[in-house]
Amino acid sequence: MMNTNALPKIGIILGTNRPHRIGGDIAQWVQAHMTSPAFTTDIIDLAQVNLPFLDEPEIPAAAHYTQPHTKAWSNQVQQYAGFILLFPQYNWGYPAVLKNALDYLYREWAHKPVSTIVYGNHGGMQAEIAMRFVTSGLHMNALAVNPELVVTPEMMNAQGQFQDVNRALSRSADDMALLASAFNNVLAP
């Protein structure tokens, strides 16, 4: 349940659990650029949530959760008024860890606004299209603003990390302002 005394919260779900990922830097950059007096944001790192492969005996729509990790995940998701799904494009699709986390629940996602931010060498249009089917099946309200971030090898150091994440993603700062505005519009009373 959401706390009605506080500002609505937007969960930035980091949908990758690779050991040497750049997603954490991108998530922090997104959070720093998603500012609004109308909501707050939290980063939800699926590597830390660490859900096993879906292990509930009943379908999520029944909401008869038996596993403690499912109940904890349900309680966490219920705290948010909307979500940004942030993930890399893998082979023109989305990471399994993100699909697994979404599949664990059903009612908790329904009617909440959602945007995707996909990153990769080619941006992430194909992965965004694939994820659109998933969020539609969960009855989420897709926002029109779904930035894709082109991440090129020139942006990285020898260890495969950003040389300067702010400089690398600066072209997308205006997209973050548009996304913040889109959330403002749907969360306004």
CSV table of C-alpha atoms in Angstrom, one decimal:
chain,number,residue,atom,x,y,z
A,1,MET,CA,0.0,0.0,0.0
A,2,MET,CA,1.2,3.5,-0.8
A,3,ASN,CA,1.7,6.0,2.0
A,4,THR,CA,-0.9,8.8,1.2
A,5,ASN,CA,1.0,11.3,3.4
A,6,ALA,CA,4.1,11.3,1.2
A,7,LEU,CA,4.8,12.2,-2.3
A,8,PRO,CA,4.2,9.4,-4.9
A,9,LYS,CA,7.3,7.3,-5.6
A,10,ILE,CA,8.6,6.2,-9.0
A,11,GLY,CA,10.6,3.0,-9.0
A,12,ILE,CA,13.6,2.9,-11.4
A,13,ILE,CA,13.9,-0.8,-11.9
A,14,LEU,CA,17.4,-1.7,-12.9
A,15,GLY,CA,16.7,-4.7,-15.1
A,16,THR,CA,20.2,-6.3,-15.4
A,17,ASN,CA,22.2,-8.3,-13.0
A,18,ARG,CA,25.5,-8.7,-14.9
A,19,PRO,CA,28.5,-8.5,-12.7
A,20,HIS,CA,30.3,-5.8,-14.8
A,21,ARG,CA,27.3,-3.8,-15.9
A,22,ILE,CA,27.1,-0.1,-16.6
A,23,GLY,CA,23.4,0.0,-15.6
A,24,GLY,CA,24.1,1.2,-12.1
A,25,ASP,CA,25.8,4.4,-13.4
A,26,ILE,CA,22.9,4.9,-15.9
A,27,ALA,CA,20.3,4.4,-13.1
A,28,GLN,CA,22.0,7.0,-10.9
A,29,TRP,CA,22.2,9.4,-13.9
A,30,VAL,CA,18.5,8.8,-14.6
A,31,GLN,CA,17.6,9.4,-11.0
A,32,ALA,CA,19.6,12.6,-10.9
A,33,HIS,CA,17.7,13.9,-13.9
A,34,MET,CA,14.2,12.7,-12.9
A,35,THR,CA,13.6,15.5,-10.5
A,36,SER,CA,10.1,16.9,-9.7
A,37,PRO,CA,8.4,18.5,-6.7
A,38,ALA,CA,5.5,16.0,-7.5
A,39,PHE,CA,7.3,12.7,-6.9
A,40,THR,CA,10.4,11.0,-5.6
A,41,THR,CA,12.4,8.2,-7.1
A,42,ASP,CA,14.2,5.1,-5.9
A,43,ILE,CA,16.5,2.7,-7.7
A,44,ILE,CA,15.3,-0.9,-7.4
A,45,ASP,CA,18.3,-3.0,-8.4
A,46,LEU,CA,17.2,-6.5,-9.4
A,47,ALA,CA,20.6,-7.9,-8.7
A,48,GLN,CA,20.0,-6.9,-5.0
A,49,VAL,CA,16.4,-8.1,-5.1
A,50,ASN,CA,17.8,-11.4,-6.2
A,51,LEU,CA,14.6,-13.3,-7.0
A,52,PRO,CA,15.1,-17.0,-8.0
A,53,PHE,CA,13.6,-18.2,-11.2
A,54,LEU,CA,9.8,-18.0,-10.7
A,55,ASP,CA,8.9,-20.6,-8.1
A,56,GLU,CA,5.3,-19.9,-7.0
A,57,PRO,CA,3.0,-22.9,-7.4
A,58,GLU,CA,0.0,-20.7,-8.6
A,59,ILE,CA,-0.2,-18.1,-11.3
A,60,PRO,CA,0.5,-14.6,-10.1
A,61,ALA,CA,-3.0,-13.3,-11.0
A,62,ALA,CA,-4.3,-15.4,-8.1
A,63,ALA,CA,-2.0,-13.5,-5.6
A,64,HIS,CA,-1.7,-16.6,-3.4
A,65,TYR,CA,2.0,-16.1,-2.7
A,66,THR,CA,3.7,-18.8,-0.7
A,67,GLN,CA,7.4,-17.8,-0.9
A,68,PRO,CA,8.8,-15.1,1.5
A,69,HIS,CA,10.7,-13.5,-1.4
A,70,THR,CA,7.5,-13.2,-3.4
A,71,LYS,CA,5.7,-11.6,-0.5
A,72,ALA,CA,8.6,-9.2,0.0
A,73,TRP,CA,8.7,-8.3,-3.7
A,74,SER,CA,4.9,-7.7,-3.8
A,75,ASN,CA,5.2,-5.4,-0.7
A,76,GLN,CA,8.0,-3.5,-2.3
A,77,VAL,CA,6.3,-3.0,-5.7
A,78,GLN,CA,3.1,-1.9,-4.0
A,79,GLN,CA,4.9,1.2,-2.5
A,80,TYR,CA,5.3,2.7,-6.0
A,81,ALA,CA,2.9,4.8,-8.0
A,82,GLY,CA,4.8,4.1,-11.3
A,83,PHE,CA,7.9,2.6,-12.8
A,84,ILE,CA,10.8,3.2,-15.1
A,85,LEU,CA,12.1,-0.1,-16.5
A,86,LEU,CA,15.8,0.6,-17.2
A,87,PHE,CA,17.6,-2.2,-19.0
A,88,PRO,CA,20.1,-3.1,-21.8
A,89,GLN,CA,19.0,-4.5,-25.1
A,90,TYR,CA,20.1,-8.1,-25.2
A,91,ASN,CA,19.9,-9.7,-28.7
A,92,TRP,CA,17.1,-7.4,-29.6
A,93,GLY,CA,15.2,-8.2,-26.4
A,94,TYR,CA,15.2,-7.7,-22.7
A,95,PRO,CA,17.1,-9.4,-19.9
A,96,ALA,CA,15.6,-12.5,-18.3
A,97,VAL,CA,16.1,-11.1,-14.8
A,98,LEU,CA,13.7,-8.3,-15.7
A,99,LYS,CA,11.1,-10.6,-17.2
A,100,ASN,CA,11.3,-12.9,-14.2
A,101,ALA,CA,10.7,-10.0,-11.8
A,102,LEU,CA,7.7,-8.8,-13.7
A,103,ASP,CA,6.3,-12.3,-14.0
A,104,TYR,CA,6.3,-12.8,-10.3
A,105,LEU,CA,3.5,-10.4,-9.8
A,106,TYR,CA,0.3,-9.3,-11.6
A,107,ARG,CA,-2.1,-7.1,-9.8
A,108,GLU,CA,0.7,-5.0,-8.3
A,109,TRP,CA,1.6,-3.7,-11.7
A,110,ALA,CA,-1.9,-3.0,-13.0
A,111,HIS,CA,-2.8,0.6,-13.9
A,112,LYS,CA,0.5,2.1,-12.9
A,113,PRO,CA,2.3,4.3,-15.4
A,114,VAL,CA,5.4,2.8,-16.9
A,115,SER,CA,8.2,4.0,-19.1
A,116,THR,CA,11.2,2.1,-20.5
A,117,ILE,CA,14.7,3.4,-20.9
A,118,VAL,CA,16.7,0.9,-23.0
A,119,TYR,CA,20.4,1.3,-23.7
A,120,GLY,CA,22.9,-0.4,-26.0
A,121,ASN,CA,25.1,0.1,-29.0
A,122,HIS,CA,22.1,0.5,-31.2
A,123,GLY,CA,19.8,2.1,-28.5
A,124,GLY,CA,17.0,-0.2,-27.8
A,125,MET,CA,14.0,0.1,-30.0
A,126,GLN,CA,13.5,-3.6,-30.5
A,127,ALA,CA,13.7,-4.4,-26.8
A,128,GLU,CA,11.3,-1.5,-26.1
A,129,ILE,CA,8.8,-2.9,-28.5
A,130,ALA,CA,9.1,-6.4,-27.0
A,131,MET,CA,8.7,-5.0,-23.5
A,132,ARG,CA,5.6,-3.0,-24.6
A,133,PHE,CA,3.8,-6.4,-25.1
A,134,VAL,CA,4.8,-7.5,-21.5
A,135,THR,CA,3.7,-4.2,-19.8
A,136,SER,CA,0.5,-4.3,-21.8
A,137,GLY,CA,-0.2,-7.8,-20.7
A,138,LEU,CA,0.3,-6.6,-17.1
A,139,HIS,CA,-2.2,-3.8,-17.7
A,140,MET,CA,0.3,-1.1,-17.0
A,141,ASN,CA,-0.3,2.4,-18.5
A,142,ALA,CA,2.5,3.0,-21.0
A,143,LEU,CA,3.8,6.5,-21.1
A,144,ALA,CA,4.6,8.0,-24.5
A,145,VAL,CA,8.1,9.0,-23.5
A,146,ASN,CA,10.4,6.0,-23.7
A,147,PRO,CA,14.0,7.2,-24.2
A,148,GLU,CA,16.6,5.0,-25.7
A,149,LEU,CA,20.2,5.6,-24.9
A,150,VAL,CA,22.9,4.9,-27.4
A,151,VAL,CA,26.0,3.7,-25.6
A,152,THR,CA,29.1,3.4,-27.8
A,153,PRO,CA,32.6,1.9,-27.1
A,154,GLU,CA,34.1,5.4,-27.3
A,155,MET,CA,32.2,6.3,-24.1
A,156,MET,CA,34.0,3.5,-22.1
A,157,ASN,CA,37.4,3.1,-20.4
A,158,ALA,CA,39.6,0.1,-20.7
A,159,GLN,CA,37.5,-1.7,-17.9
A,160,GLY,CA,34.3,-1.2,-19.9
A,161,GLN,CA,32.9,1.5,-17.6
A,162,PHE,CA,31.9,5.0,-18.5
A,163,GLN,CA,34.7,7.5,-18.8
A,164,ASP,CA,32.2,10.2,-17.9
A,165,VAL,CA,28.5,9.2,-17.6
A,166,ASN,CA,27.3,12.8,-17.6
A,167,ARG,CA,29.1,13.6,-20.8
A,168,ALA,CA,28.2,10.3,-22.4
A,169,LEU,CA,24.4,10.7,-21.8
A,170,SER,CA,24.1,14.5,-22.1
A,171,ARG,CA,22.2,14.2,-25.3
A,172,SER,CA,19.4,12.5,-23.5
A,173,ALA,CA,19.0,15.0,-20.6
A,174,ASP,CA,16.1,16.7,-22.4
A,175,ASP,CA,14.4,13.3,-22.7
A,176,MET,CA,14.6,12.9,-18.9
A,177,ALA,CA,12.9,16.3,-18.5
A,178,LEU,CA,10.1,15.1,-20.8
A,179,LEU,CA,9.8,11.9,-18.9
A,180,ALA,CA,9.6,13.7,-15.6
A,181,SER,CA,6.8,15.9,-17.1
A,182,ALA,CA,5.0,12.8,-18.3
A,183,PHE,CA,5.0,11.4,-14.8
A,184,ASN,CA,3.9,14.7,-13.4
A,185,ASN,CA,0.9,14.7,-15.7
A,186,VAL,CA,-0.3,11.2,-14.8
A,187,LEU,CA,0.3,11.6,-11.1
A,188,ALA,CA,-1.4,15.0,-10.8
A,189,PRO,CA,-4.5,14.9,-8.6
